[in-house]
Structures are given as structure tokens and as C-alpha cells.
Amino acid sequence: MLIPVKIKDSIEIEDIEIKNTNFKSLNLREEHIEEFLKKNIEVIFEDETLLVVGKQVVNKENGRSDLTAVDENGNLVLIEIKRDVEGIIQRKEAFEFQAIRYATSYAKIKTTDDLVDKIFESYIEKYKNEFELGELTAYEKASRILNDFLKKNNAIKTFNSKQRIIFIASSFDKQTLSATA
């Protein structure tokens, strides 16, 4: 849903009829949504601070998690994206079960070095044009960013004590809705 907003001294929203839409009708694919969220995570999650540490992370079973982040409590956050209900229904495996499998593998990450080694270093390497590496290796940069983020949020001691799953889609099927609260 797109709503025109004007910001002057205060926010003004035009009085218009709002039409319900979905990502498909806007010609947006999952990778478009992933890329938008990777660069603008604060738009969706304005109540909390997330540090994106991975995109299309491959697990041991060759599954790919869309986005991986760390929240302000030090928890790993799996962000799974589907364009719409059709994308959810067409899956061989239920959307929520896929995410649970990925989150289970994230629970095995015990240290910040482990996260940097398994996920964040390759993310920094792949998107190094978005980071100022200077004389640092991708590993060193990832380690600094992660540790600075955790220190700033007083979350070093609670690192990855829990994992979270966030589903993003323009709409969900009944099965996914009944499995999530």
C-alpha cells in the first residue's frame, strides 16, 4: 500500500482512496524486497535496531535463508521473505518449517567469532563496496562491526541466547498464520 505523505512542519497525508496491492502487482520479486530490506532495515523495524550480517546464507542442507541479522539483544534474527501467498503455497515444505530449520542451525552459533566466520565475513566480502575496509580484511571488519554493535547495545553477554524468525510477505496463508503468533 503506497500512501503519499508530505512533511513540512508536520506530516500531512492526502485524503485519497487507498487500494490494496501486493508485491507481485508492483512487479517486485523476492530479491528486490531482500535488497531493499538489506539497505533499509530500519524502515520496517523502526522500534528496534538490527544489524544485517547475511543475505542468502546457505546452510548445510543447501537451504538459503533470505536475510540474517543480529538484534539489539544480541539474538540472531532470521528474516524470511515471500512475495505473496502463492509463493508460500507453492513450496514443497511449509514456510514456517523452513524457517525453523534455518533458525535451528543458527542456534549452534555460540560466539561472535563463529558468526563472523560462518556468515558475516562472506557478507562483508560480497558487499565490500558498501563497507570501508581500509587496511582491514573482511573478517576483521565484520568482527569490529559486530562487536561494536553488541557493545553499544550491552548485548555481548547475551549474544545468540535466543533466535528469532520474522516473516515478510504481502499476505500469508492460513497455515502460516496459525503457526505464528
Coordinates of C-alpha atoms in Angstrom, one line a residue:
M1 CA 0.0 0.0 0.0
L2 CA 1.5 3.3 -1.0
I3 CA 0.4 6.5 0.7
P4 CA 1.6 9.9 -0.4
V5 CA 2.9 11.8 2.6
K6 CA 4.2 15.4 2.7
I7 CA 6.4 16.5 5.5
K8 CA 6.7 20.3 6.2
D9 CA 6.4 21.4 9.8
S10 CA 4.1 18.4 10.4
I11 CA 3.1 15.3 8.5
E12 CA 0.3 15.7 6.0
I13 CA -1.4 12.7 4.4
E14 CA -3.6 13.3 1.4
D15 CA -7.2 12.2 1.7
I16 CA -7.2 9.5 -1.0
E17 CA -8.7 6.2 -1.6
I18 CA -6.2 3.5 -0.7
K19 CA -6.1 0.4 -2.9
N20 CA -4.8 -2.9 -1.5
T21 CA -1.9 -4.2 -3.5
N22 CA 0.7 -6.8 -3.3
F23 CA 4.4 -7.2 -4.3
K24 CA 3.5 -9.2 -7.5
S25 CA 1.3 -6.4 -8.9
L26 CA 4.2 -4.0 -8.2
N27 CA 6.5 -6.3 -10.2
L28 CA 8.6 -6.8 -7.2
R29 CA 10.4 -10.1 -6.8
E30 CA 11.8 -11.6 -3.5
E31 CA 15.3 -10.4 -4.4
H32 CA 14.1 -6.8 -4.8
I33 CA 12.5 -6.9 -1.3
E34 CA 15.6 -8.5 0.2
E35 CA 17.8 -5.8 -1.3
F36 CA 15.5 -3.1 -0.1
L37 CA 15.4 -4.5 3.4
K38 CA 19.2 -5.1 3.5
K39 CA 19.8 -1.4 2.8
N40 CA 16.8 0.0 4.8
I41 CA 16.1 -2.4 7.6
E42 CA 15.2 0.5 9.9
V43 CA 12.2 1.3 7.8
I44 CA 10.4 -1.9 8.7
F45 CA 11.8 -2.4 12.2
E46 CA 11.8 1.2 13.5
D47 CA 11.2 0.1 17.1
E48 CA 14.5 -1.8 17.3
T49 CA 18.0 -1.8 16.0
L50 CA 19.0 -4.6 13.7
L51 CA 22.4 -5.3 12.1
V52 CA 22.2 -7.2 8.9
V53 CA 25.0 -9.8 8.8
G54 CA 24.0 -12.1 5.9
K55 CA 22.0 -12.4 2.7
Q56 CA 21.1 -15.7 1.1
V57 CA 23.1 -17.6 3.7
V58 CA 23.5 -21.3 2.6
N59 CA 23.1 -23.9 5.4
K60 CA 24.5 -27.5 5.5
E61 CA 21.4 -28.8 3.7
N62 CA 21.9 -26.2 0.9
G63 CA 18.9 -24.2 2.0
R64 CA 19.1 -20.4 1.8
S65 CA 17.9 -18.0 4.4
D66 CA 16.9 -14.7 2.9
L67 CA 18.4 -12.2 5.4
T68 CA 20.2 -12.8 8.7
A69 CA 20.5 -10.0 11.3
V70 CA 21.5 -9.5 14.9
D71 CA 19.1 -7.6 17.2
E72 CA 19.9 -5.2 20.0
N73 CA 19.7 -8.0 22.5
G74 CA 22.4 -10.0 20.6
N75 CA 19.9 -12.5 19.2
L76 CA 20.2 -13.9 15.7
V77 CA 17.2 -12.9 13.6
L78 CA 16.2 -14.9 10.6
I79 CA 14.2 -12.8 8.1
E80 CA 12.3 -14.9 5.6
I81 CA 10.6 -13.2 2.6
K82 CA 8.0 -14.4 0.3
R83 CA 6.4 -12.2 -2.3
D84 CA 2.8 -13.3 -1.7
V85 CA 0.6 -16.2 -0.6
E86 CA 1.2 -18.0 -4.0
G87 CA 4.9 -18.2 -3.1
I88 CA 4.1 -19.6 0.3
I89 CA 1.6 -22.2 -1.0
Q90 CA 3.8 -23.4 -3.9
R91 CA 6.6 -24.5 -1.6
K92 CA 7.2 -28.2 -1.1
E93 CA 7.9 -27.5 2.6
A94 CA 5.8 -25.2 4.8
F95 CA 7.2 -21.7 5.0
E96 CA 7.4 -21.8 8.8
F97 CA 9.1 -25.2 8.9
Q98 CA 11.8 -24.0 6.5
A99 CA 12.4 -21.0 8.8
I100 CA 12.5 -23.2 11.9
R101 CA 15.2 -25.4 10.3
Y102 CA 17.3 -22.4 9.5
A103 CA 16.9 -21.0 13.0
T104 CA 17.9 -24.3 14.5
S105 CA 21.2 -24.1 12.6
Y106 CA 21.7 -20.6 13.9
A107 CA 21.3 -21.8 17.5
K108 CA 24.6 -23.7 17.1
I109 CA 26.5 -20.4 16.7
K110 CA 27.9 -19.8 20.1
T111 CA 30.5 -17.0 19.7
T112 CA 30.8 -13.8 17.8
D113 CA 33.9 -15.2 16.1
D114 CA 31.7 -18.2 15.0
L115 CA 29.1 -15.8 13.4
V116 CA 31.8 -13.8 11.7
D117 CA 33.5 -16.9 10.4
K118 CA 30.3 -18.7 9.2
I119 CA 28.2 -15.8 7.9
F120 CA 29.3 -12.2 8.4
E121 CA 32.8 -12.3 6.8
S122 CA 31.5 -13.6 3.5
Y123 CA 28.7 -11.0 3.6
I124 CA 31.3 -8.2 4.1
E125 CA 33.4 -9.7 1.3
K126 CA 30.5 -9.9 -1.1
Y127 CA 29.3 -6.4 -0.4
K128 CA 32.7 -4.8 0.3
N129 CA 31.8 -1.7 -1.8
E130 CA 29.3 -0.9 0.9
F131 CA 31.9 -1.0 3.7
E132 CA 35.0 1.0 4.2
L133 CA 37.6 -1.8 4.7
G134 CA 40.7 0.3 4.6
E135 CA 43.6 -1.9 5.6
L136 CA 41.3 -4.4 7.3
T137 CA 40.3 -7.9 6.0
A138 CA 36.7 -8.7 5.6
Y139 CA 37.0 -10.9 8.8
E140 CA 38.5 -8.0 10.8
K141 CA 35.9 -5.5 9.6
A142 CA 33.0 -7.9 10.3
S143 CA 34.4 -8.6 13.8
R144 CA 34.7 -4.9 14.6
I145 CA 31.2 -4.0 13.3
L146 CA 29.6 -6.9 15.2
N147 CA 31.5 -6.3 18.5
D148 CA 30.9 -2.5 18.3
F149 CA 27.1 -3.2 17.7
L150 CA 26.9 -5.6 20.7
K151 CA 28.9 -3.3 23.0
K152 CA 26.7 -0.3 22.1
N153 CA 23.6 -2.4 23.0
N154 CA 25.1 -4.1 26.0
A155 CA 24.5 -7.4 24.4
I156 CA 27.9 -9.1 24.4
K157 CA 26.9 -11.4 27.3
T158 CA 23.6 -12.3 25.8
F159 CA 24.9 -13.0 22.3
N160 CA 22.7 -15.5 20.5
S161 CA 20.9 -16.7 23.6
K162 CA 17.7 -16.8 21.5
Q163 CA 16.9 -16.8 17.9
R164 CA 14.0 -15.0 16.2
I165 CA 12.1 -15.5 13.0
I166 CA 10.5 -12.7 11.1
F167 CA 8.2 -13.5 8.1
I168 CA 7.7 -10.8 5.5
A169 CA 5.1 -11.2 2.7
S170 CA 2.3 -9.1 1.2
S171 CA -0.1 -11.7 2.6
F172 CA 0.0 -15.1 4.3
D173 CA -1.8 -18.4 4.0
K174 CA -3.9 -19.7 6.9
Q175 CA -1.3 -22.4 7.8
T176 CA 1.4 -19.8 8.3
L177 CA -0.8 -17.5 10.2
S178 CA -2.0 -20.4 12.5
A179 CA 1.7 -21.4 13.2
T180 CA 2.8 -17.9 14.2
A181 CA 1.7 -15.7 16.9

